[in-house]
Short mmCIF file of C-alpha atoms in Angstrom, two decimals:
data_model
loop_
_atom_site.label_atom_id
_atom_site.label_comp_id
_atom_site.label_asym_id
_atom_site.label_seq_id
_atom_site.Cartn_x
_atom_site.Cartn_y
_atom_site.Cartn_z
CA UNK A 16 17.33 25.81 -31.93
CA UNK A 17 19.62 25.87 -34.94
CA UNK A 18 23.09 28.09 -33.32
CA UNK A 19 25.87 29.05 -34.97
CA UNK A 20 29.32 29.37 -33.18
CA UNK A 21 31.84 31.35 -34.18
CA UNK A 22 35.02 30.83 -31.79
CA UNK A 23 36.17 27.38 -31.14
CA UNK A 24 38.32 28.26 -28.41
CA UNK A 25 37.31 27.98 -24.48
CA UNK A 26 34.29 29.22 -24.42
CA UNK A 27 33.22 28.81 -28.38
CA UNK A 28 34.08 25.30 -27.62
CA UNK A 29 32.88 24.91 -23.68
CA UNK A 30 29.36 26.12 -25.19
CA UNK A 31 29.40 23.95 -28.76
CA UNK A 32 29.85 20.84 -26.22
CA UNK A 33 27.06 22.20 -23.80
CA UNK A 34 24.01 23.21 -26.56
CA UNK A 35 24.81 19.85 -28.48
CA UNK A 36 24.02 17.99 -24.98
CA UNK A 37 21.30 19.70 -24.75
CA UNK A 38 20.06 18.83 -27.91
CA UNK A 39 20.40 22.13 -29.88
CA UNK A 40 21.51 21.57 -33.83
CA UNK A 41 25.08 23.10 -33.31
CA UNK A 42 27.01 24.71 -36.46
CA UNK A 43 30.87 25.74 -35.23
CA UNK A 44 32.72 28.11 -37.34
CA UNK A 45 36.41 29.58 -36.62
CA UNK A 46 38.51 31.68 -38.51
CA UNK A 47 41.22 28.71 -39.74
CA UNK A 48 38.61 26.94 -41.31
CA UNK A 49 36.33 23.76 -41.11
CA UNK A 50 38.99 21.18 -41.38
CA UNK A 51 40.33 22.71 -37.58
CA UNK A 52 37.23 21.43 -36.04
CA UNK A 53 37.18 18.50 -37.25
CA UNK A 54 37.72 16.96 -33.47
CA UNK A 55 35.41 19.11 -32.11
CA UNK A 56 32.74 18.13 -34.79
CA UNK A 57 33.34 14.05 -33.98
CA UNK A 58 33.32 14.52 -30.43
CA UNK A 59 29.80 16.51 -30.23
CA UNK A 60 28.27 15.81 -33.36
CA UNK A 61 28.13 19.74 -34.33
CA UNK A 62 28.97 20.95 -37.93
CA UNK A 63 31.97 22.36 -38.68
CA UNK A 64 30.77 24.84 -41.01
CA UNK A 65 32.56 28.34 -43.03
CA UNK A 66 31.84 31.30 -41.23
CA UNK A 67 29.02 32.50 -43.36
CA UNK A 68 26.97 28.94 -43.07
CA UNK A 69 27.01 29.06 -39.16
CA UNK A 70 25.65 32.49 -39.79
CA UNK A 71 23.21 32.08 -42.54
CA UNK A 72 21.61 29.25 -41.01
CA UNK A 73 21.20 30.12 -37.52
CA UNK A 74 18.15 30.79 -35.31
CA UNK A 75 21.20 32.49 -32.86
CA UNK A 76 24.33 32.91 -33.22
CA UNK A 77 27.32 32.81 -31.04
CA UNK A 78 30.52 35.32 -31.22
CA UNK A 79 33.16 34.22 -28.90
CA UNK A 80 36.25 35.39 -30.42
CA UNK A 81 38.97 37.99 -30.00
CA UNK A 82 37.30 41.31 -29.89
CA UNK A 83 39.80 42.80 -32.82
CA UNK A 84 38.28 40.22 -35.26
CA UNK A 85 35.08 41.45 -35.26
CA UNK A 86 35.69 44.18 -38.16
CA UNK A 87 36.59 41.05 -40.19
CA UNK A 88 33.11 39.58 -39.92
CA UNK A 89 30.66 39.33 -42.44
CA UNK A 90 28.68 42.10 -41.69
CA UNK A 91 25.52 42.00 -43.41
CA UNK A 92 25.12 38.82 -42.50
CA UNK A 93 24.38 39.22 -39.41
CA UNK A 94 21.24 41.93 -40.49
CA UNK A 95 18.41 40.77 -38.08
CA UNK A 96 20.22 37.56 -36.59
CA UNK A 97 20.30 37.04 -33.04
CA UNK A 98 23.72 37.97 -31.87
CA UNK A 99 25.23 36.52 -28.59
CA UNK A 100 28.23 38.64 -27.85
CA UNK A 101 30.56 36.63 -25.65
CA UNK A 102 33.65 38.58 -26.42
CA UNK A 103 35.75 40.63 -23.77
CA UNK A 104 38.47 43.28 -25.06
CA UNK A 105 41.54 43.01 -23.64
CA UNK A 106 44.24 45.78 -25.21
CA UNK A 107 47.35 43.27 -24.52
CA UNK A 108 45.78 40.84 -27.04
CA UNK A 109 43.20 43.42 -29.15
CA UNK A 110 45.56 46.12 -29.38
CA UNK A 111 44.64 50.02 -29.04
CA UNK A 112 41.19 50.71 -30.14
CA UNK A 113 40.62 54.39 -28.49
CA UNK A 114 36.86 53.97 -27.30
CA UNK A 115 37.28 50.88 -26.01
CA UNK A 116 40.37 51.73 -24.16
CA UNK A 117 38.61 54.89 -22.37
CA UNK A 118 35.42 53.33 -21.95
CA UNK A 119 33.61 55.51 -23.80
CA UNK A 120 31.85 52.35 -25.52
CA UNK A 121 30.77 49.21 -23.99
CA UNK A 122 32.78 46.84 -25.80
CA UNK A 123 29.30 45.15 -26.77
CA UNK A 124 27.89 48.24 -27.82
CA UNK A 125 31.22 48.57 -30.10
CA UNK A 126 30.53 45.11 -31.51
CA UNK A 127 26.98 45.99 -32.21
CA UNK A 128 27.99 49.01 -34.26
CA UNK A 129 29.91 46.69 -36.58
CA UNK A 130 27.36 44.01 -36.84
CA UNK A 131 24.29 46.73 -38.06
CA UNK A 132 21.13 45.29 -37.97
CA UNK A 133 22.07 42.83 -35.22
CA UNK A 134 19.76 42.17 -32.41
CA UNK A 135 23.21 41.55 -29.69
CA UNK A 136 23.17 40.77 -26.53
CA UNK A 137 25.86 40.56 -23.82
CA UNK A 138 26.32 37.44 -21.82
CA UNK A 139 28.58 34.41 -21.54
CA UNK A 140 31.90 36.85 -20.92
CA UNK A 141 32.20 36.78 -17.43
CA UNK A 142 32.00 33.20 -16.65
CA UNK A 143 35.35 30.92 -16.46
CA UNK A 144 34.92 28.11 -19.46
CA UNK A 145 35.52 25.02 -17.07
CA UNK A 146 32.71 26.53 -14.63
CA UNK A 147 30.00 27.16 -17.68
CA UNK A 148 31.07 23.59 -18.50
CA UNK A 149 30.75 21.97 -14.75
CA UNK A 150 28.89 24.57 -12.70
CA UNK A 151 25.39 24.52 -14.07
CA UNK A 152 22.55 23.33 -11.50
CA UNK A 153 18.72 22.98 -11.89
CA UNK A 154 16.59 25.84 -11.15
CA UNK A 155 16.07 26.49 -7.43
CA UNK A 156 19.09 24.84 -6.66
CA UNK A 157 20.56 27.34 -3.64
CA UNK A 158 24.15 29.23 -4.57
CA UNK A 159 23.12 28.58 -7.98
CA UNK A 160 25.95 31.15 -10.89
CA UNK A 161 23.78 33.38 -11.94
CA UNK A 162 24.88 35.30 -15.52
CA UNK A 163 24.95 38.68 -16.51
CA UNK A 164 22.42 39.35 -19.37
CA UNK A 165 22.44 42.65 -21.23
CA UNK A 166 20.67 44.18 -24.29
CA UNK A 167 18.57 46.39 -26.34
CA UNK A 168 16.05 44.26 -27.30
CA UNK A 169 13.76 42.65 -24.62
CA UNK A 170 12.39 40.07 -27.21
CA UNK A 171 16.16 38.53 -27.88
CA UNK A 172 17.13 39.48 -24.21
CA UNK A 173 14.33 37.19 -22.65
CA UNK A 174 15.20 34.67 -25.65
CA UNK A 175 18.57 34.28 -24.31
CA UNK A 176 17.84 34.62 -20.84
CA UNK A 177 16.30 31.15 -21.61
CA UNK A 178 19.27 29.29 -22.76
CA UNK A 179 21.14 30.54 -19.93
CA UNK A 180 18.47 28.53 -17.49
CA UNK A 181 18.40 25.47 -19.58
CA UNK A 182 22.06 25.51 -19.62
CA UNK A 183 22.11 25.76 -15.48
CA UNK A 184 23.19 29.20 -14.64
CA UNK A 185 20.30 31.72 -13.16
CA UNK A 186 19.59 34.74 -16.14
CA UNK A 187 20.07 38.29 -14.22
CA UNK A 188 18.87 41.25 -16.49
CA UNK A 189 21.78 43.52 -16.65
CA UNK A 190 20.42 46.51 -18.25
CA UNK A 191 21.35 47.63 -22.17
CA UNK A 192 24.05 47.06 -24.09
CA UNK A 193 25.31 50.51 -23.11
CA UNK A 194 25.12 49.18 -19.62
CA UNK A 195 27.19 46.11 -20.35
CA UNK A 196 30.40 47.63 -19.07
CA UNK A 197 29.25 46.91 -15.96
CA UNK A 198 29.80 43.09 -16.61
CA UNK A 199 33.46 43.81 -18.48
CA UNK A 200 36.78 42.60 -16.98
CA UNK A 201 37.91 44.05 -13.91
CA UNK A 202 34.45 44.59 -12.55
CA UNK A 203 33.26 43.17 -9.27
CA UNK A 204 30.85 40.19 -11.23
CA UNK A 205 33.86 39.21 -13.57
CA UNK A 206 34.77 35.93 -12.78
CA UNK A 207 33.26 35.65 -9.41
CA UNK A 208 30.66 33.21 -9.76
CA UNK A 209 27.81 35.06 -7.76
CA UNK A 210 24.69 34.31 -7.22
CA UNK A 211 21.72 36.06 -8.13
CA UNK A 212 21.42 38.29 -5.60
CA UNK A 213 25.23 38.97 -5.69
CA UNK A 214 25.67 39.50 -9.34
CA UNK A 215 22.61 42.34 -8.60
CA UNK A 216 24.87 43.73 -6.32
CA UNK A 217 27.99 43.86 -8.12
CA UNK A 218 26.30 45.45 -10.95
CA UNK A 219 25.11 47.95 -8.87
CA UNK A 220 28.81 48.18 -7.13
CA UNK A 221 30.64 48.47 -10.75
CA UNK A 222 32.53 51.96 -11.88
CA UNK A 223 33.53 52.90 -14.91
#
């Protein structure tokens, strides 16, 4: 697939590293600009690319960025693209943003409201970098991480679900994007590493 990044940080850069191995066409954006990336680019043989390239040209792309740059995204853009939300708010770093902070949004659900148009889906934020880097196995393999996958659309969801196998980790289905709060920080399947049947069960387990 052609993928657009946008994030270069642990896990815009943990998953630029792990698509290009697997042979995906990589294009890495971040908000300081192509010439940041220029490591990154040499040592994986993506494209450090402007924002609005990794976007334009993308079969799917990837958000992993600080939830209170979203707003600052180009918007339209995004209108029917494939949108892998791997963001997680946290207020000490995002700052107040009131239905975020009360949980009266999903934070996914609050992305997807700024992106219009955008076929999201939630997965990638629960996972610690150095484990989506190390941790993947084949299929089958017993203990294998399973990820949390949530969404709207059951085309895109299944899409990604996908990637998530080829990249080693099993694909749970987690429900909508209105549901994806119960893969947020401080929920029992955030940073745990479960396996399937445990990541069932902590979804299950989760409160709001």
């Amino acid at each position: 697939m052609e993928i657009g990044i946008i994030g270069s940080g642990h896990i815009g850069g943990t998953l630029t590293r792990r698509l290009r191995s697997l042979g995906h066409d990589v294009a890495v954006a971040n908000s300081r600009g192509p010439q940041s990336l220029t490591d990154l680019a040499a040592e994986t043989g993506a494209r450090a690319v402007p924002v609005e390239e990794a976007v334009r040209g993308a079969d799917l792309v990837v958000i992993a960025i600080p939830v209170k740059a979203v707003p600052q995204l180009p918007a339209a853009l995004f209108d029917g693209k494939l949108v892998v939300d791997a963001d997680n708010y946290y207020p000490q770093r995002d700052g107040d943003i009131p239905e975020l902070l009360d949980r009266s949004l999903s934070s996914s659900r609050w992305t997807a409201d700024h992106l219009k148009g955008a076929r999201v889906v939630k997965v990638f934020n629960n996972i610690q970098a150095a484990h989506l880097m190390d941790e993947g196995k084949p299929a089958g393999t017993a203990g294998r991480i399973a990820l949390p996958v949530a969404g709207d659309d059951a085309d895109a969801k299944r899409l990604v679900m996908g990637l998530v196998d080829e990249l080693g980790f099993d694909p749970v289905d987690a429900g909508t994007l209105d549901e994806s709060w119960r893969q947020q920080p401080d929920t029992p399947v955030y940073g745990t590493d479960r396996d399937a049947g445990g990541v069932r069960e902590g979804l299950a387990a989760a409160r709001p």
